[in-house]
Amino acid sequence: MKDHDAQHAQHTQHTKHAQPMHVDRDGPRDAPPLLLIHGSGASGASWEPVLPALATRHHVVRIDLPGCGQSPPATSYDVPAQAGRVAALLDELGLRAVTVAGHSSGGYVATALAEQRPDLVGSLAMISTGPRLDALLPQPAVLRALLAPPLGPLLWWRRSDAVIRRSIGATLAGPVTLPPGLVADVRRTRYRAFRAALRENTAYLAERPVPERLAALGVPVLVLFGAADPRWDPASAGQYGIVPGVRIEMLSGVGHIPMLEAPEQVGRLLLDFAALRAGTPPTDPA
């Protein structure tokens, strides 16, 4: 593998792994590990705007969960099962005490990972992760149309790039430039996988709210929420206040995908959070 200079552009490495998930790795291999888990129907490409900043200080691992992006489908999308696959990957990579950041439902997988394997997780960053079911807002019309049977499956496979961009845009507070490859990855996401994942995410939340789960773990937690999130009630971020020592950051003028809408701010917050846990100096203000 190529050496990576922490002060220069990073080169993504693609390697086949035992777990049936597409994996991208950036940054120096001897740097503190940072795992990024995307939300429902998205892919690791959703993290690209924050990657340059994160990879200067971290060995960044991005995954496409089964049935999403470039990963094949799975037999089960149960949240603990998803976490088990991620744990097996981290074992394969030999990584421990990882800072894990999950976007939206990726936060559920991150939480389940910490529940199953506390040895693997050093800290958790939850980005736009709904804390409980009653915090969910009415979904945008374009998303309801793509998901509701009987037309949903037909419309899903006929989606144009414009429709995909519009469906992503419906979750944002304003227009943004989407990362190269994200639209193609969203197109690859299977309808059945997406629907199954949504059902399992709902089941995980119904079983026990995320803040209660995190409060029982005893790991450092950062919560980032867009103050203009159209999917989850932004005020629900306050429910994470029951987690001991939690840091809650509300991002003004930001919707559901802060990594796309405020990448500099998100990158700085993630770097500072990871640095604080490691006892190293925070980033310089940009």
Short mmCIF file of C-alpha atoms in Angstrom, two decimals:
data_model
loop_
_atom_site.label_atom_id
_atom_site.label_comp_id
_atom_site.label_asym_id
_atom_site.label_seq_id
_atom_site.Cartn_x
_atom_site.Cartn_y
_atom_site.Cartn_z
CA MET A 1 0.00 0.00 0.00
CA LYS A 2 1.09 3.58 -0.60
CA ASP A 3 2.32 5.78 2.22
CA HIS A 4 0.01 8.64 3.12
CA ASP A 5 1.28 12.11 3.96
CA ALA A 6 -0.94 13.58 6.65
CA GLN A 7 -0.42 17.07 5.27
CA HIS A 8 -1.36 16.30 1.68
CA ALA A 9 -4.22 14.84 -0.30
CA GLN A 10 -5.18 11.32 0.72
CA HIS A 11 -5.63 8.43 -1.67
CA THR A 12 -8.53 6.10 -1.08
CA GLN A 13 -7.54 2.44 -0.87
CA HIS A 14 -9.93 -0.26 -2.09
CA THR A 15 -9.32 -3.75 -0.68
CA LYS A 16 -11.49 -6.84 -0.65
CA HIS A 17 -12.53 -7.95 2.82
CA ALA A 18 -14.15 -11.04 4.26
CA GLN A 19 -17.27 -9.06 5.13
CA PRO A 20 -19.50 -8.47 2.06
CA MET A 21 -19.26 -4.70 2.29
CA HIS A 22 -17.56 -2.12 0.13
CA VAL A 23 -14.84 -0.44 2.20
CA ASP A 24 -12.82 2.75 1.55
CA ARG A 25 -9.79 3.60 3.68
CA ASP A 26 -8.06 6.99 3.75
CA GLY A 27 -5.36 8.65 5.81
CA PRO A 28 -2.29 7.23 7.56
CA ARG A 29 -2.74 3.66 8.75
CA ASP A 30 -0.98 4.43 12.03
CA ALA A 31 -3.28 7.37 12.82
CA PRO A 32 -6.20 7.06 15.27
CA PRO A 33 -9.04 5.15 13.56
CA LEU A 34 -12.31 6.84 12.62
CA LEU A 35 -15.22 4.81 11.24
CA LEU A 36 -17.95 6.56 9.21
CA ILE A 37 -21.36 4.87 8.83
CA HIS A 38 -23.86 6.35 6.37
CA GLY A 39 -27.64 6.62 6.70
CA SER A 40 -30.45 4.66 5.05
CA GLY A 41 -30.22 4.40 1.27
CA ALA A 42 -26.97 6.38 1.08
CA SER A 43 -23.34 5.22 0.93
CA GLY A 44 -19.85 6.07 2.10
CA ALA A 45 -19.78 8.71 -0.65
CA SER A 46 -22.02 10.91 1.51
CA TRP A 47 -18.97 11.62 3.70
CA GLU A 48 -16.72 12.84 0.87
CA PRO A 49 -16.96 16.59 1.65
CA VAL A 50 -15.51 16.07 5.17
CA LEU A 51 -13.00 13.40 4.15
CA PRO A 52 -10.03 15.69 3.29
CA ALA A 53 -10.07 17.26 6.76
CA LEU A 54 -10.61 14.01 8.65
CA ALA A 55 -7.95 12.05 6.74
CA THR A 56 -5.22 14.50 7.75
CA ARG A 57 -5.41 13.22 11.32
CA HIS A 58 -7.15 9.87 11.14
CA HIS A 59 -7.17 6.48 9.50
CA VAL A 60 -10.66 6.91 8.07
CA VAL A 61 -12.75 3.84 7.25
CA ARG A 62 -15.95 4.32 5.24
CA ILE A 63 -18.32 1.46 4.50
CA ASP A 64 -21.33 0.85 2.28
CA LEU A 65 -23.78 -1.13 4.40
CA PRO A 66 -25.27 -4.24 2.73
CA GLY A 67 -27.74 -3.43 -0.04
CA CYS A 68 -26.44 0.14 -0.32
CA GLY A 69 -24.01 1.70 -2.76
CA GLN A 70 -21.47 -0.85 -3.96
CA SER A 71 -22.26 -3.53 -1.35
CA PRO A 72 -24.33 -6.63 -2.16
CA PRO A 73 -27.62 -7.24 -0.34
CA ALA A 74 -27.85 -9.24 2.89
CA THR A 75 -30.33 -11.77 4.21
CA SER A 76 -31.11 -9.59 7.24
CA TYR A 77 -31.03 -5.85 7.89
CA ASP A 78 -31.63 -6.19 11.61
CA VAL A 79 -29.65 -3.40 13.31
CA PRO A 80 -27.71 -5.73 15.66
CA ALA A 81 -26.88 -7.95 12.65
CA GLN A 82 -25.58 -4.92 10.77
CA ALA A 83 -23.47 -4.00 13.79
CA GLY A 84 -22.13 -7.56 13.91
CA ARG A 85 -20.90 -7.25 10.32
CA VAL A 86 -19.16 -3.98 11.14
CA ALA A 87 -17.57 -5.55 14.23
CA ALA A 88 -16.22 -8.41 12.12
CA LEU A 89 -14.72 -5.90 9.70
CA LEU A 90 -13.00 -3.97 12.50
CA ASP A 91 -11.66 -7.26 13.86
CA GLU A 92 -10.31 -8.07 10.41
CA LEU A 93 -8.63 -4.67 10.20
CA GLY A 94 -7.25 -5.03 13.72
CA LEU A 95 -8.80 -1.77 14.91
CA ARG A 96 -9.80 -1.04 18.52
CA ALA A 97 -11.06 1.96 20.50
CA VAL A 98 -12.40 3.47 17.28
CA THR A 99 -14.17 6.82 17.09
CA VAL A 100 -17.40 5.91 15.29
CA ALA A 101 -19.55 8.51 13.54
CA GLY A 102 -22.99 7.53 12.30
CA HIS A 103 -25.25 9.65 10.15
CA SER A 104 -29.01 9.27 10.64
CA SER A 105 -29.77 5.53 10.92
CA GLY A 106 -26.02 4.90 10.75
CA GLY A 107 -26.12 6.11 14.35
CA TYR A 108 -28.26 3.10 15.25
CA VAL A 109 -25.67 0.74 13.81
CA ALA A 110 -22.96 2.65 15.68
CA THR A 111 -24.91 2.39 18.93
CA ALA A 112 -25.56 -1.33 18.46
CA LEU A 113 -21.86 -1.81 17.72
CA ALA A 114 -20.97 -0.21 21.06
CA GLU A 115 -23.60 -2.33 22.80
CA GLN A 116 -22.22 -5.55 21.34
CA ARG A 117 -18.51 -4.80 21.34
CA PRO A 118 -17.48 -2.05 23.76
CA ASP A 119 -13.85 -3.01 23.14
CA LEU A 120 -14.13 -1.72 19.58
CA VAL A 121 -15.72 1.66 20.26
CA GLY A 122 -13.86 4.48 21.98
CA SER A 123 -16.43 7.22 21.36
CA LEU A 124 -19.58 7.88 19.36
CA ALA A 125 -20.66 10.81 17.19
CA MET A 126 -24.34 10.85 16.25
CA ILE A 127 -25.22 13.08 13.30
CA SER A 128 -28.92 13.73 12.60
CA THR A 129 -29.80 10.49 14.41
CA GLY A 130 -33.42 10.50 15.52
CA PRO A 131 -33.57 9.67 19.24
CA ARG A 132 -37.01 8.04 19.29
CA LEU A 133 -39.95 7.34 16.99
CA ASP A 134 -42.13 10.25 18.09
CA ALA A 135 -39.45 12.67 16.90
CA LEU A 136 -39.97 11.68 13.26
CA LEU A 137 -41.55 14.42 11.15
CA PRO A 138 -43.90 13.88 8.16
CA GLN A 139 -41.69 12.77 5.29
CA PRO A 140 -41.25 14.81 2.08
CA ALA A 141 -43.72 13.94 -0.68
CA VAL A 142 -41.04 12.74 -3.11
CA LEU A 143 -39.79 10.21 -0.55
CA ARG A 144 -43.31 8.99 0.26
CA ALA A 145 -43.97 8.44 -3.44
CA LEU A 146 -40.78 6.41 -3.88
CA LEU A 147 -41.50 4.18 -0.91
CA ALA A 148 -45.24 3.60 -0.87
CA PRO A 149 -46.55 0.39 -2.48
CA PRO A 150 -47.74 -0.55 -4.99
CA LEU A 151 -46.10 2.12 -7.18
CA GLY A 152 -43.00 2.56 -5.04
CA PRO A 153 -41.05 -0.41 -6.44
CA LEU A 154 -41.82 0.63 -10.01
CA LEU A 155 -40.90 4.26 -9.46
CA TRP A 156 -37.74 3.25 -7.60
CA TRP A 157 -36.18 1.52 -10.59
CA ARG A 158 -37.26 4.28 -12.98
CA ARG A 159 -35.64 7.05 -10.96
CA SER A 160 -33.70 9.54 -13.06
CA ASP A 161 -30.65 11.35 -11.74
CA ALA A 162 -32.87 14.42 -11.39
CA VAL A 163 -35.36 12.53 -9.21
CA ILE A 164 -32.56 11.15 -7.04
CA ARG A 165 -31.10 14.63 -6.63
CA ARG A 166 -34.55 15.98 -5.77
CA SER A 167 -35.12 13.23 -3.19
CA ILE A 168 -31.79 14.02 -1.52
CA GLY A 169 -32.48 17.73 -1.77
CA ALA A 170 -35.81 17.28 0.03
CA THR A 171 -33.87 16.43 3.19
CA LEU A 172 -31.61 19.50 3.00
CA ALA A 173 -32.14 23.08 4.13
CA GLY A 174 -30.83 24.50 0.85
CA PRO A 175 -29.07 23.65 -2.40
CA VAL A 176 -25.69 21.92 -2.23
CA THR A 177 -23.28 20.31 -4.66
CA LEU A 178 -23.55 16.54 -4.26
CA PRO A 179 -20.32 14.51 -4.14
CA PRO A 180 -19.32 12.65 -7.31
CA GLY A 181 -20.57 9.10 -7.10
CA LEU A 182 -23.28 9.67 -4.49
CA VAL A 183 -26.11 9.78 -7.02
CA ALA A 184 -24.79 6.62 -8.69
CA ASP A 185 -24.52 4.90 -5.30
CA VAL A 186 -28.07 5.88 -4.37
CA ARG A 187 -29.23 4.47 -7.69
CA ARG A 188 -27.55 1.14 -6.82
CA THR A 189 -29.38 0.88 -3.50
CA ARG A 190 -31.97 -1.88 -3.66
CA TYR A 191 -35.62 -1.04 -2.97
CA ARG A 192 -36.17 -4.15 -0.84
CA ALA A 193 -32.99 -3.49 1.13
CA PHE A 194 -34.04 0.10 1.77
CA ARG A 195 -37.53 -0.88 2.90
CA ALA A 196 -36.22 -3.70 5.07
CA ALA A 197 -33.64 -1.42 6.69
CA LEU A 198 -36.32 1.17 7.48
CA ARG A 199 -38.48 -1.50 9.16
CA GLU A 200 -35.56 -2.77 11.22
CA ASN A 201 -34.53 0.76 12.20
CA THR A 202 -38.07 1.37 13.43
CA ALA A 203 -37.98 -1.86 15.42
CA TYR A 204 -34.67 -0.89 17.02
CA LEU A 205 -36.04 2.50 18.07
CA ALA A 206 -39.31 1.01 19.32
CA GLU A 207 -37.43 -1.44 21.52
CA ARG A 208 -35.52 1.31 23.34
CA PRO A 209 -34.80 4.98 22.55
CA VAL A 210 -31.24 5.78 21.51
CA PRO A 211 -30.48 8.20 24.37
CA GLU A 212 -31.33 5.50 26.91
CA ARG A 213 -29.07 3.05 25.11
CA LEU A 214 -26.19 5.54 25.04
CA ALA A 215 -26.65 6.52 28.69
CA ALA A 216 -26.01 2.90 29.65
CA LEU A 217 -22.78 2.61 27.64
CA GLY A 218 -20.49 5.07 29.40
CA VAL A 219 -18.66 6.20 26.23
CA PRO A 220 -18.08 9.83 25.17
CA VAL A 221 -20.89 11.00 22.88
CA LEU A 222 -21.15 13.94 20.46
CA VAL A 223 -24.55 14.80 18.96
CA LEU A 224 -24.80 17.01 15.87
CA PHE A 225 -28.20 18.13 14.63
CA GLY A 226 -29.28 20.51 11.90
CA ALA A 227 -31.55 23.19 13.29
CA ALA A 228 -33.57 22.97 10.04
CA ASP A 229 -33.72 19.16 9.78
CA PRO A 230 -36.94 18.28 7.88
CA ARG A 231 -36.84 14.58 8.83
CA TRP A 232 -36.39 14.64 12.60
CA ASP A 233 -37.65 17.32 14.96
CA PRO A 234 -34.52 19.38 15.72
CA ALA A 235 -35.77 19.99 19.26
CA SER A 236 -35.52 16.25 19.87
CA ALA A 237 -31.73 16.61 20.02
CA GLY A 238 -32.29 17.73 23.60
CA GLN A 239 -33.40 14.20 24.49
CA TYR A 240 -29.75 13.18 24.32
CA GLY A 241 -29.17 15.32 27.40
CA ILE A 242 -29.66 12.25 29.60
CA VAL A 243 -26.34 10.85 28.35
CA PRO A 244 -23.62 11.66 30.90
CA GLY A 245 -21.11 14.18 29.54
CA VAL A 246 -22.78 14.42 26.13
CA ARG A 247 -21.91 17.35 23.86
CA ILE A 248 -24.86 18.55 21.75
CA GLU A 249 -24.23 20.89 18.82
CA MET A 250 -27.07 22.51 16.85
CA LEU A 251 -26.05 23.63 13.36
CA SER A 252 -27.91 26.76 12.26
CA GLY A 253 -29.40 26.73 8.77
CA VAL A 254 -28.54 23.05 8.25
CA GLY A 255 -30.91 20.23 7.32
CA HIS A 256 -30.64 16.47 7.60
CA ILE A 257 -27.21 15.90 5.99
CA PRO A 258 -24.73 18.23 7.70
CA MET A 259 -21.74 16.55 6.00
CA LEU A 260 -23.01 17.93 2.67
CA GLU A 261 -24.40 21.22 3.97
CA ALA A 262 -21.73 22.33 6.46
CA PRO A 263 -18.68 20.11 5.80
CA GLU A 264 -16.11 22.49 7.32
CA GLN A 265 -18.07 22.83 10.53
CA VAL A 266 -18.78 19.10 10.79
CA GLY A 267 -15.17 18.21 10.06
CA ARG A 268 -13.90 20.60 12.71
CA LEU A 269 -16.38 19.31 15.32
CA LEU A 270 -15.49 15.69 14.63
CA LEU A 271 -11.76 16.40 14.77
CA ASP A 272 -12.07 18.34 18.02
CA PHE A 273 -14.24 15.63 19.58
CA ALA A 274 -11.78 12.88 18.63
CA ALA A 275 -8.83 14.99 19.79
CA LEU A 276 -10.44 15.71 23.16
CA ARG A 277 -10.99 12.01 23.77
CA ALA A 278 -7.40 11.25 22.79
CA GLY A 279 -6.01 14.11 24.89
CA THR A 280 -4.40 15.80 21.87
CA PRO A 281 -4.63 19.48 20.83
CA PRO A 282 -7.83 20.46 18.99
CA THR A 283 -7.83 21.76 15.46
CA ASP A 284 -7.05 25.38 14.73
CA PRO A 285 -10.17 27.40 13.89
CA ALA A 286 -10.64 27.63 10.14
#
